């Protein structure tokens, strides 16, 4: 009888242990599901437009993101945009963050000059995750003409602005400043001038490099011509004619490269003048601060 009681007691203990194990397993699984976002990376891809990247506009021209800074203390992002080869620079901007999609964020144009825009997106969430900055432009309207050649005037509604490009920002990849942005108009002007100066200097270096390459190519061609002329001493008339044709082609190449060098020098001269004007503008802006 005692053995039977001990058996029942052990059986109850076994069932209790198994039940506890099952409950613990279920609790662990439920807890893992709830906290999975903490340690499992999201597969969602957040687009990020790199600074210095030039994007084509769907209308005409290009836009380049020159600089982008996030100021957490003020919950805002500032961007410097460069518009190139654009017929109409009358742009409108809209911005939305991933954390609060569907709500347009306030935008302020801080500075605009010579195709450059400095814009500020305000009231960002602390964890905005991603930002879509949209550029809008009025579509080109075609004027209708009647048979007699006079323009027809219609009372049609003005067409809505057209989305021409989107600049995307990933919060984790965006440059952050611990300080507050307290720039004035002159400071933004100096910022844009600094970007232009660096661009001009970069182009000047590229032309200098191109000139060096062409000069080296000319030197190599002249050496080849000298070698061909030396070989002619031991050639028959038919071979000499072929060699003279090769020499003529190489001399044409030398002349073409001389023309390229002249063009590069002209471009470099204009850039040098542009840099001079930018330096003068920088001095004027610095004096007005």
mmCIF file of N, CA and C in Angstrom, residues 160-250:
data_model
loop_
_atom_site.group_PDB
_atom_site.id
_atom_site.type_symbol
_atom_site.label_atom_id
_atom_site.label_comp_id
_atom_site.label_asym_id
_atom_site.label_seq_id
_atom_site.Cartn_x
_atom_site.Cartn_y
_atom_site.Cartn_z
ATOM 1 N N UNK A 160 -0.909 71.547 -61.256
ATOM 2 C CA UNK A 160 -0.213 71.330 -60.000
ATOM 3 C C UNK A 160 1.284 71.141 -60.242
ATOM 4 N N UNK A 161 2.059 71.462 -59.195
ATOM 5 C CA UNK A 161 3.505 71.272 -59.299
ATOM 6 C C UNK A 161 3.836 69.801 -59.489
ATOM 7 N N UNK A 162 4.874 69.551 -60.250
ATOM 8 C CA UNK A 162 5.266 68.180 -60.588
ATOM 9 C C UNK A 162 6.446 67.725 -59.732
ATOM 10 N N UNK A 163 6.344 66.522 -59.185
ATOM 11 C CA UNK A 163 7.450 65.947 -58.408
ATOM 12 C C UNK A 163 8.583 65.600 -59.375
ATOM 13 N N UNK A 164 9.761 66.229 -59.176
ATOM 14 C CA UNK A 164 10.870 66.031 -60.116
ATOM 15 C C UNK A 164 12.016 65.210 -59.527
ATOM 16 N N UNK A 165 12.095 65.125 -58.185
ATOM 17 C CA UNK A 165 13.137 64.299 -57.566
ATOM 18 C C UNK A 165 12.889 64.200 -56.063
ATOM 19 N N UNK A 166 13.415 63.135 -55.454
ATOM 20 C CA UNK A 166 13.316 62.930 -54.012
ATOM 21 C C UNK A 166 14.707 62.659 -53.447
ATOM 22 N N UNK A 167 15.052 63.373 -52.395
ATOM 23 C CA UNK A 167 16.312 63.143 -51.686
ATOM 24 C C UNK A 167 15.979 62.423 -50.390
ATOM 25 N N UNK A 168 16.579 61.256 -50.194
ATOM 26 C CA UNK A 168 16.266 60.417 -49.040
ATOM 27 C C UNK A 168 17.385 60.472 -48.006
ATOM 28 N N UNK A 169 16.995 60.402 -46.732
ATOM 29 C CA UNK A 169 17.976 60.443 -45.645
ATOM 30 C C UNK A 169 17.673 59.352 -44.629
ATOM 31 N N UNK A 170 18.691 58.572 -44.304
ATOM 32 C CA UNK A 170 18.626 57.565 -43.249
ATOM 33 C C UNK A 170 19.235 58.195 -41.995
ATOM 34 N N UNK A 171 18.479 58.207 -40.906
ATOM 35 C CA UNK A 171 18.946 58.876 -39.691
ATOM 36 C C UNK A 171 20.288 58.328 -39.211
ATOM 37 N N UNK A 172 20.487 57.013 -39.335
ATOM 38 C CA UNK A 172 21.720 56.396 -38.846
ATOM 39 C C UNK A 172 22.929 56.769 -39.703
ATOM 40 N N UNK A 173 22.701 57.248 -40.940
ATOM 41 C CA UNK A 173 23.797 57.583 -41.841
ATOM 42 C C UNK A 173 23.971 59.089 -42.032
ATOM 43 N N UNK A 174 23.110 59.868 -41.380
ATOM 44 C CA UNK A 174 23.151 61.314 -41.536
ATOM 45 C C UNK A 174 24.120 61.940 -40.541
ATOM 46 N N UNK A 175 24.959 62.850 -41.042
ATOM 47 C CA UNK A 175 25.917 63.547 -40.194
ATOM 48 C C UNK A 175 25.178 64.350 -39.121
ATOM 49 N N UNK A 176 25.612 64.194 -37.868
ATOM 50 C CA UNK A 176 24.939 64.830 -36.729
ATOM 51 C C UNK A 176 25.853 65.840 -36.055
ATOM 52 N N UNK A 177 25.274 66.975 -35.663
ATOM 53 C CA UNK A 177 26.018 67.998 -34.941
ATOM 54 C C UNK A 177 25.431 68.146 -33.539
ATOM 55 N N UNK A 178 26.278 68.061 -32.508
ATOM 56 C CA UNK A 178 25.779 68.214 -31.138
ATOM 57 C C UNK A 178 25.418 69.661 -30.808
ATOM 58 N N UNK A 179 25.891 70.593 -31.620
ATOM 59 C CA UNK A 179 25.625 72.006 -31.380
ATOM 60 C C UNK A 179 24.311 72.439 -32.031
ATOM 61 N N UNK A 180 23.922 73.667 -31.766
ATOM 62 C CA UNK A 180 22.744 74.245 -32.393
ATOM 63 C C UNK A 180 23.154 75.030 -33.628
ATOM 64 N N UNK A 181 22.284 75.024 -34.627
ATOM 65 C CA UNK A 181 22.547 75.804 -35.826
ATOM 66 C C UNK A 181 22.128 77.247 -35.560
ATOM 67 N N UNK A 182 23.090 78.132 -35.584
ATOM 68 C CA UNK A 182 22.795 79.538 -35.304
ATOM 69 C C UNK A 182 23.349 80.437 -36.404
ATOM 70 N N UNK A 183 23.342 79.928 -37.619
ATOM 71 C CA UNK A 183 23.900 80.673 -38.747
ATOM 72 C C UNK A 183 22.957 81.791 -39.178
ATOM 73 N N UNK A 184 23.558 82.897 -39.634
ATOM 74 C CA UNK A 184 22.776 83.981 -40.206
ATOM 75 C C UNK A 184 22.928 83.941 -41.726
ATOM 76 N N UNK A 185 22.318 84.906 -42.403
ATOM 77 C CA UNK A 185 22.342 84.921 -43.869
ATOM 78 C C UNK A 185 23.764 84.959 -44.412
ATOM 79 N N UNK A 186 24.627 85.766 -43.795
ATOM 80 C CA UNK A 186 26.015 85.871 -44.258
ATOM 81 C C UNK A 186 26.764 84.552 -44.060
ATOM 82 N N UNK A 187 26.462 83.879 -42.951
ATOM 83 C CA UNK A 187 27.131 82.603 -42.668
ATOM 84 C C UNK A 187 26.750 81.555 -43.710
ATOM 85 N N UNK A 188 25.478 81.535 -44.101
ATOM 86 C CA UNK A 188 25.068 80.594 -45.141
ATOM 87 C C UNK A 188 25.689 80.965 -46.485
ATOM 88 N N UNK A 189 25.820 82.275 -46.727
ATOM 89 C CA UNK A 189 26.481 82.720 -47.951
ATOM 90 C C UNK A 189 27.932 82.262 -47.986
ATOM 91 N N UNK A 190 28.628 82.378 -46.849
ATOM 92 C CA UNK A 190 30.010 81.923 -46.759
ATOM 93 C C UNK A 190 30.107 80.413 -46.930
ATOM 94 N N UNK A 191 29.127 79.688 -46.403
ATOM 95 C CA UNK A 191 29.103 78.236 -46.556
ATOM 96 C C UNK A 191 29.010 77.843 -48.028
ATOM 97 N N UNK A 192 28.115 78.523 -48.753
ATOM 98 C CA UNK A 192 27.948 78.229 -50.186
ATOM 99 C C UNK A 192 29.195 78.622 -50.965
ATOM 100 N N UNK A 193 29.786 79.771 -50.634
ATOM 101 C CA UNK A 193 31.012 80.207 -51.313
ATOM 102 C C UNK A 193 32.131 79.191 -51.099
ATOM 103 N N UNK A 194 32.238 78.668 -49.878
ATOM 104 C CA UNK A 194 33.265 77.668 -49.573
ATOM 105 C C UNK A 194 33.079 76.419 -50.426
ATOM 106 N N UNK A 195 31.822 75.992 -50.598
ATOM 107 C CA UNK A 195 31.531 74.824 -51.446
ATOM 108 C C UNK A 195 31.921 75.108 -52.888
ATOM 109 N N UNK A 196 31.600 76.319 -53.371
ATOM 110 C CA UNK A 196 31.945 76.690 -54.745
ATOM 111 C C UNK A 196 33.452 76.760 -54.947
ATOM 112 N N UNK A 197 34.162 77.321 -53.964
ATOM 113 C CA UNK A 197 35.618 77.416 -54.070
ATOM 114 C C UNK A 197 36.249 76.027 -54.177
ATOM 115 N N UNK A 198 35.787 75.112 -53.359
ATOM 116 C CA UNK A 198 36.328 73.752 -53.398
ATOM 117 C C UNK A 198 36.033 73.084 -54.740
ATOM 118 N N UNK A 199 34.858 73.339 -55.273
ATOM 119 C CA UNK A 199 34.495 72.747 -56.568
ATOM 120 C C UNK A 199 35.370 73.303 -57.682
ATOM 121 N N UNK A 200 35.594 74.626 -57.669
ATOM 122 C CA UNK A 200 36.432 75.262 -58.689
ATOM 123 C C UNK A 200 37.866 74.744 -58.603
ATOM 124 N N UNK A 201 38.403 74.656 -57.383
ATOM 125 C CA UNK A 201 39.764 74.154 -57.203
ATOM 126 C C UNK A 201 39.892 72.708 -57.683
ATOM 127 N N UNK A 202 38.860 71.921 -57.430
ATOM 128 C CA UNK A 202 38.861 70.523 -57.871
ATOM 129 C C UNK A 202 38.888 70.436 -59.394
ATOM 130 N N UNK A 203 38.105 71.295 -60.048
ATOM 131 C CA UNK A 203 38.078 71.308 -61.515
ATOM 132 C C UNK A 203 39.417 71.779 -62.076
ATOM 133 N N UNK A 204 40.011 72.769 -61.429
ATOM 134 C CA UNK A 204 41.309 73.269 -61.889
ATOM 135 C C UNK A 204 42.369 72.174 -61.821
ATOM 136 N N UNK A 205 42.343 71.397 -60.753
ATOM 137 C CA UNK A 205 43.297 70.292 -60.622
ATOM 138 C C UNK A 205 43.074 69.234 -61.702
ATOM 139 N N UNK A 206 41.798 68.998 -62.031
ATOM 140 C CA UNK A 206 41.507 68.001 -63.065
ATOM 141 C C UNK A 206 42.019 68.464 -64.424
ATOM 142 N N UNK A 207 41.924 69.785 -64.707
ATOM 143 C CA UNK A 207 42.451 70.314 -65.967
ATOM 144 C C UNK A 207 43.982 70.271 -65.973
ATOM 145 N N UNK A 208 44.597 70.574 -64.835
ATOM 146 C CA UNK A 208 46.057 70.484 -64.745
ATOM 147 C C UNK A 208 46.530 69.065 -65.022
ATOM 148 N N UNK A 209 45.800 68.098 -64.450
ATOM 149 C CA UNK A 209 46.138 66.691 -64.673
ATOM 150 C C UNK A 209 45.955 66.315 -66.134
ATOM 151 N N UNK A 210 44.870 66.802 -66.745
ATOM 152 C CA UNK A 210 44.606 66.500 -68.157
ATOM 153 C C UNK A 210 45.707 67.072 -69.047
ATOM 154 N N UNK A 211 46.176 68.285 -68.723
ATOM 155 C CA UNK A 211 47.258 68.902 -69.501
ATOM 156 C C UNK A 211 48.538 68.078 -69.371
ATOM 157 N N UNK A 212 48.844 67.637 -68.161
ATOM 158 C CA UNK A 212 50.032 66.803 -67.941
ATOM 159 C C UNK A 212 49.970 65.515 -68.761
ATOM 160 N N UNK A 213 48.798 64.911 -68.804
ATOM 161 C CA UNK A 213 48.632 63.662 -69.567
ATOM 162 C C UNK A 213 48.842 63.904 -71.054
ATOM 163 N N UNK A 214 48.259 64.993 -71.571
ATOM 164 C CA UNK A 214 48.384 65.278 -73.003
ATOM 165 C C UNK A 214 49.836 65.612 -73.367
ATOM 166 N N UNK A 215 50.506 66.352 -72.497
ATOM 167 C CA UNK A 215 51.930 66.679 -72.752
ATOM 168 C C UNK A 215 52.766 65.402 -72.772
ATOM 169 N N UNK A 216 52.489 64.492 -71.844
ATOM 170 C CA UNK A 216 53.214 63.219 -71.799
ATOM 171 C C UNK A 216 52.926 62.388 -73.053
ATOM 172 N N UNK A 217 51.678 62.424 -73.509
ATOM 173 C CA UNK A 217 51.311 61.696 -74.735
ATOM 174 C C UNK A 217 52.035 62.283 -75.951
ATOM 175 N N UNK A 218 52.137 63.602 -76.004
ATOM 176 C CA UNK A 218 52.873 64.246 -77.094
ATOM 177 C C UNK A 218 54.341 63.817 -77.082
ATOM 178 N N UNK A 219 54.919 63.783 -75.888
ATOM 179 C CA UNK A 219 56.321 63.383 -75.755
ATOM 180 C C UNK A 219 56.524 61.946 -76.268
ATOM 181 N N UNK A 220 55.578 61.066 -75.933
ATOM 182 C CA UNK A 220 55.671 59.669 -76.367
ATOM 183 C C UNK A 220 55.527 59.564 -77.882
ATOM 184 N N UNK A 221 54.623 60.376 -78.451
ATOM 185 C CA UNK A 221 54.417 60.353 -79.909
ATOM 186 C C UNK A 221 55.661 60.855 -80.651
ATOM 187 N N UNK A 222 56.257 61.909 -80.128
ATOM 188 C CA UNK A 222 57.474 62.441 -80.765
ATOM 189 C C UNK A 222 58.614 61.415 -80.720
ATOM 190 N N UNK A 223 58.678 60.673 -79.618
ATOM 191 C CA UNK A 223 59.698 59.630 -79.503
ATOM 192 C C UNK A 223 59.451 58.537 -80.546
ATOM 193 N N UNK A 224 58.175 58.167 -80.721
ATOM 194 C CA UNK A 224 57.837 57.134 -81.715
ATOM 195 C C UNK A 224 58.153 57.613 -83.124
ATOM 196 N N UNK A 225 57.880 58.904 -83.373
ATOM 197 C CA UNK A 225 58.196 59.467 -84.694
ATOM 198 C C UNK A 225 59.701 59.420 -84.951
ATOM 199 N N UNK A 226 60.490 59.746 -83.943
ATOM 200 C CA UNK A 226 61.937 59.690 -84.075
ATOM 201 C C UNK A 226 62.417 58.283 -84.385
ATOM 202 N N UNK A 227 61.827 57.304 -83.733
ATOM 203 C CA UNK A 227 62.209 55.907 -83.978
ATOM 204 C C UNK A 227 61.822 55.474 -85.389
ATOM 205 N N UNK A 228 60.651 55.918 -85.845
ATOM 206 C CA UNK A 228 60.207 55.570 -87.201
ATOM 207 C C UNK A 228 61.130 56.200 -88.254
ATOM 208 N N UNK A 229 61.515 57.427 -88.030
ATOM 209 C CA UNK A 229 62.419 58.097 -88.980
ATOM 210 C C UNK A 229 63.783 57.406 -89.021
ATOM 211 N N UNK A 230 64.244 56.931 -87.880
ATOM 212 C CA UNK A 230 65.530 56.219 -87.837
ATOM 213 C C UNK A 230 65.444 54.906 -88.602
ATOM 214 N N UNK A 231 64.289 54.246 -88.539
ATOM 215 C CA UNK A 231 64.112 52.967 -89.248
ATOM 216 C C UNK A 231 64.082 53.143 -90.756
ATOM 217 N N UNK A 232 63.691 54.344 -91.213
ATOM 218 C CA UNK A 232 63.544 54.576 -92.659
ATOM 219 C C UNK A 232 64.863 54.444 -93.399
ATOM 220 N N UNK A 233 65.979 54.624 -92.699
ATOM 221 C CA UNK A 233 67.299 54.541 -93.336
ATOM 222 C C UNK A 233 67.554 53.161 -93.931
ATOM 223 N N UNK A 234 66.930 52.141 -93.371
ATOM 224 C CA UNK A 234 67.177 50.763 -93.812
ATOM 225 C C UNK A 234 65.948 50.154 -94.504
ATOM 226 N N UNK A 235 65.000 50.995 -94.953
ATOM 227 C CA UNK A 235 63.779 50.496 -95.584
ATOM 228 C C UNK A 235 63.806 50.744 -97.087
ATOM 229 N N UNK A 236 63.090 49.895 -97.776
ATOM 230 C CA UNK A 236 62.917 50.089 -99.213
ATOM 231 C C UNK A 236 61.835 51.143 -99.423
ATOM 232 N N UNK A 237 61.643 51.543 -100.677
ATOM 233 C CA UNK A 237 60.725 52.650 -100.976
ATOM 234 C C UNK A 237 59.294 52.352 -100.508
ATOM 235 N N UNK A 238 58.844 51.110 -100.723
ATOM 236 C CA UNK A 238 57.471 50.756 -100.313
ATOM 237 C C UNK A 238 57.314 50.867 -98.793
ATOM 238 N N UNK A 239 58.306 50.386 -98.066
ATOM 239 C CA UNK A 239 58.265 50.446 -96.599
ATOM 240 C C UNK A 239 58.343 51.886 -96.110
ATOM 241 N N UNK A 240 59.155 52.701 -96.826
ATOM 242 C CA UNK A 240 59.269 54.099 -96.449
ATOM 243 C C UNK A 240 57.931 54.825 -96.581
ATOM 244 N N UNK A 241 57.182 54.502 -97.615
ATOM 245 C CA UNK A 241 55.874 55.133 -97.832
ATOM 246 C C UNK A 241 54.924 54.800 -96.684
ATOM 247 N N UNK A 242 54.948 53.547 -96.233
ATOM 248 C CA UNK A 242 54.098 53.126 -95.109
ATOM 249 C C UNK A 242 54.516 53.833 -93.819
ATOM 250 N N UNK A 243 55.831 53.934 -93.634
ATOM 251 C CA UNK A 243 56.344 54.587 -92.425
ATOM 252 C C UNK A 243 55.979 56.072 -92.421
ATOM 253 N N UNK A 244 56.087 56.730 -93.588
ATOM 254 C CA UNK A 244 55.724 58.143 -93.681
ATOM 255 C C UNK A 244 54.246 58.356 -93.369
ATOM 256 N N UNK A 245 53.407 57.398 -93.770
ATOM 257 C CA UNK A 245 51.976 57.490 -93.458
ATOM 258 C C UNK A 245 51.755 57.392 -91.941
ATOM 259 N N UNK A 246 52.477 56.486 -91.279
ATOM 260 C CA UNK A 246 52.373 56.354 -89.828
ATOM 261 C C UNK A 246 52.837 57.632 -89.117
ATOM 262 N N UNK A 247 53.934 58.198 -89.645
ATOM 263 C CA UNK A 247 54.453 59.444 -89.060
ATOM 264 C C UNK A 247 53.433 60.567 -89.193
ATOM 265 N N UNK A 248 52.799 60.649 -90.353
ATOM 266 C CA UNK A 248 51.793 61.682 -90.601
ATOM 267 C C UNK A 248 50.623 61.566 -89.618
ATOM 268 N N UNK A 249 50.177 60.330 -89.361
ATOM 269 C CA UNK A 249 49.073 60.110 -88.418
ATOM 270 C C UNK A 249 49.467 60.544 -87.001
ATOM 271 N N UNK A 250 50.695 60.238 -86.641
ATOM 272 C CA UNK A 250 51.156 60.606 -85.293
ATOM 273 C C UNK A 250 51.322 62.114 -85.159
#
